[in-house]
């Protein structure tokens, strides 16, 4: 059995050498080597180490090696407690060493100094007595002369130099060798020999003959060791500083108490006043604020503690002292790390992530925030709030969220004046006190749901908060002191832009978060939702399996949303029911696989059936596309006529804009009846009735104009609209088809309904590229400029 006397003490070879330090050629090595088991040390090539040999067989092995060619193999034992290891007790990979020195002691032990030469793998053991001998094969370094290996080498050198600075225990010889070793393989062995690693990690590095893979395994170990040493150094420094400051403060306080006792100046509130004065002097704050704080302290000193004004002033001073006037966190902007954080926490949203990364890059370059305020706009459940948290993580700043939903009082933002009983600062100042930093990331959530009443308009107060040119002197009514908000990174979220105050909207740079496609929802469920819900319900992937087909049916038939909140609730319901089944069967069932057919039993009848486009068999029906806050929808426009006086009837909870679109479409068709071959000879004898189903749902906007015209043209020309065509677009009185919004959501709805063709305004060509590729491949698009093209494409030929 062997054990090291000390750590590795030397590394052989000159800087940059790629040859073995020994003059012995690998060709002259014997076919069979004696094998010495090592209990608690791993030997690397080029390393020199002292060993203590204690057992009889091992001492005899050393004697024979000294009498022979002085070469032997050293291999780590799997179990250190075994005194005389058998072949199965040893790892396969070890190191050929040359015995440089040996000293025997009276207690029948020996100390030897060995030099590592080459990696070897034991092929077979040829003898087990009086000691182990084995055949072996050499494991030469697999070198790769590439830029990646050079970069990894330099990274390892830099990290090891930092570790050397933080670890005075490393010898000067190791430091010199680290500076002068240029060969990546030798350098990796040098680090592995001297880094504070456990035996298993060292053995893994020894077994790795590829230099590139060895460096790849070594870099995380270097990084961890550097973090441990840095934290240890910081803790030691902080403890020393804290002890020195505590001793100084104690000494000064004792002196102050002695002086006050001699002068007889002990007052009921003198201790509190002195404590506040001490805090004011020690707290970093602007000169104007310190002046006001000292004035308030003088007033407090003159006020009897029993007076009501005493508590008001005392509370005011507490707020001044607790605010982070000059306290901030250091930005740690690494765009690679930021991109990794965004990709880990959010799937898809490529353009949104790119814009956020550009925003962070500008902050890194300029060091100050004077740019626009970002507003994340999108349907519920698409990840707006969590994106704000990801930005804070990427910046290394503290994060706070302020919900603006239902806020109607301006004082919620600016605070109440101190004249009111129980007054407090506004939410902005309260948040800064809570996070204890003057440069956090503050997310103003649900900006579009801010209200207004007789107490004021919070949106008007937000104009100053969100204006980079003004918020450096934001004045809260309670504090009545300017606070610099220019270092705060404000992000806002909203579902709609229309309700936001126009002046406030002008200060925002809008980033739209589109609704997720079915495939995106599937990936989000697999990567984030399922693992999170299984963990929250005490389950693992081995306990419950949700196949892709099950998740896809859950998305199609049990959810109808732009985001993934309902989907997560559905997964949570499945996890609860699976947990109950596993528990109720007393361990007889070890795992469950939830197939698609089981959803009806577990979750009930699907609230949404798989939708397909309706077969149009009558004249006067057209398929339109609409945008809603929860994504796109397919709607049908129905037109009929009946005996009357030429009136136009509109039903279906239509808004004014949609009614005007219907009137515009009818007027155009009447004016172009001859060119479009429409029969309007008895128009004055009939009324036309336009209806859009789902009458309980309000509908408005100009984008249904094309569908209304197609339905009217179908009725008047006695030609059916094709069932596989859906359309959207605004129309003008001259028959032009104009641009509309929400194209991505509308096209996704068309694909979901099984529509094969979609008619879009030609001005929306750029928006077509925003549609996911998988959707574009399932549907054919027709870009049109004029209503005549719509009629030609949408209506069946006679």
mmCIF file of N, CA, C and O in Angstrom, residues 97 111 143 146 217 226 351 354 396 511 514 554 559 583 597 611 630 778:
data_model
loop_
_atom_site.group_PDB
_atom_site.id
_atom_site.type_symbol
_atom_site.label_atom_id
_atom_site.label_comp_id
_atom_site.label_asym_id
_atom_site.label_seq_id
_atom_site.Cartn_x
_atom_site.Cartn_y
_atom_site.Cartn_z
ATOM 1 N N UNK A 97 6.087 5.127 -14.426
ATOM 2 C CA UNK A 97 6.957 6.022 -13.680
ATOM 3 C C UNK A 97 8.364 5.429 -13.621
ATOM 4 O O UNK A 97 8.572 4.227 -13.772
ATOM 5 N N UNK A 111 10.610 5.111 1.507
ATOM 6 C CA UNK A 111 10.171 6.344 0.855
ATOM 7 C C UNK A 111 10.852 6.420 -0.509
ATOM 8 O O UNK A 111 12.069 6.260 -0.595
ATOM 9 N N UNK A 143 -3.485 15.013 -29.980
ATOM 10 C CA UNK A 143 -3.335 16.473 -30.125
ATOM 11 C C UNK A 143 -4.169 16.985 -31.293
ATOM 12 O O UNK A 143 -4.378 16.286 -32.272
ATOM 13 N N UNK A 146 -5.769 23.420 -33.281
ATOM 14 C CA UNK A 146 -6.912 24.229 -33.742
ATOM 15 C C UNK A 146 -7.028 25.494 -32.902
ATOM 16 O O UNK A 146 -6.460 25.602 -31.810
ATOM 17 N N UNK A 217 -12.897 19.349 -19.859
ATOM 18 C CA UNK A 217 -13.282 18.896 -18.525
ATOM 19 C C UNK A 217 -12.639 19.748 -17.442
ATOM 20 O O UNK A 217 -13.192 19.938 -16.359
ATOM 21 N N UNK A 226 -11.808 28.785 -8.739
ATOM 22 C CA UNK A 226 -11.597 30.240 -8.673
ATOM 23 C C UNK A 226 -12.713 30.919 -7.882
ATOM 24 O O UNK A 226 -12.467 31.816 -7.077
ATOM 25 N N UNK A 351 -37.100 37.778 -32.362
ATOM 26 C CA UNK A 351 -36.966 39.223 -32.584
ATOM 27 C C UNK A 351 -37.023 39.990 -31.273
ATOM 28 O O UNK A 351 -36.323 40.988 -31.095
ATOM 29 N N UNK A 354 -33.658 39.586 -29.646
ATOM 30 C CA UNK A 354 -32.650 40.402 -30.326
ATOM 31 C C UNK A 354 -32.746 41.865 -29.911
ATOM 32 O O UNK A 354 -31.727 42.530 -29.681
ATOM 33 N N UNK A 396 -27.677 41.568 -13.924
ATOM 34 C CA UNK A 396 -27.168 41.419 -12.567
ATOM 35 C C UNK A 396 -27.760 42.445 -11.616
ATOM 36 O O UNK A 396 -27.178 42.758 -10.583
ATOM 37 N N UNK A 511 -42.455 46.809 -28.202
ATOM 38 C CA UNK A 511 -41.979 45.513 -28.701
ATOM 39 C C UNK A 511 -43.157 44.551 -28.608
ATOM 40 O O UNK A 511 -43.648 44.267 -27.521
ATOM 41 N N UNK A 514 -45.797 38.216 -30.144
ATOM 42 C CA UNK A 514 -46.919 37.557 -30.827
ATOM 43 C C UNK A 514 -47.410 36.355 -30.045
ATOM 44 O O UNK A 514 -46.754 35.867 -29.124
ATOM 45 N N UNK A 554 -54.045 18.127 -25.863
ATOM 46 C CA UNK A 554 -54.356 19.059 -24.781
ATOM 47 C C UNK A 554 -54.364 20.491 -25.310
ATOM 48 O O UNK A 554 -55.222 21.295 -24.935
ATOM 49 N N UNK A 559 -57.484 23.920 -24.696
ATOM 50 C CA UNK A 559 -57.059 25.307 -24.499
ATOM 51 C C UNK A 559 -57.407 26.122 -25.731
ATOM 52 O O UNK A 559 -57.445 25.604 -26.858
ATOM 53 N N UNK A 583 -50.385 7.275 -5.575
ATOM 54 C CA UNK A 583 -50.476 7.125 -4.120
ATOM 55 C C UNK A 583 -51.555 6.126 -3.744
ATOM 56 O O UNK A 583 -51.373 5.290 -2.842
ATOM 57 N N UNK A 597 -55.971 9.280 -25.384
ATOM 58 C CA UNK A 597 -57.341 8.819 -25.121
ATOM 59 C C UNK A 597 -57.720 8.949 -23.649
ATOM 60 O O UNK A 597 -58.911 8.916 -23.313
ATOM 61 N N UNK A 611 -61.385 22.325 -34.923
ATOM 62 C CA UNK A 611 -62.192 23.118 -35.834
ATOM 63 C C UNK A 611 -61.705 22.950 -37.263
ATOM 64 O O UNK A 611 -60.511 22.859 -37.531
ATOM 65 N N UNK A 630 -56.604 37.252 -27.591
ATOM 66 C CA UNK A 630 -56.146 35.893 -27.330
ATOM 67 C C UNK A 630 -55.685 35.191 -28.595
ATOM 68 O O UNK A 630 -55.479 33.981 -28.593
ATOM 69 N N UNK A 778 -48.260 25.496 -45.139
ATOM 70 C CA UNK A 778 -49.548 24.801 -45.157
ATOM 71 C C UNK A 778 -50.635 25.582 -45.883
ATOM 72 O O UNK A 778 -51.738 25.070 -46.054
#
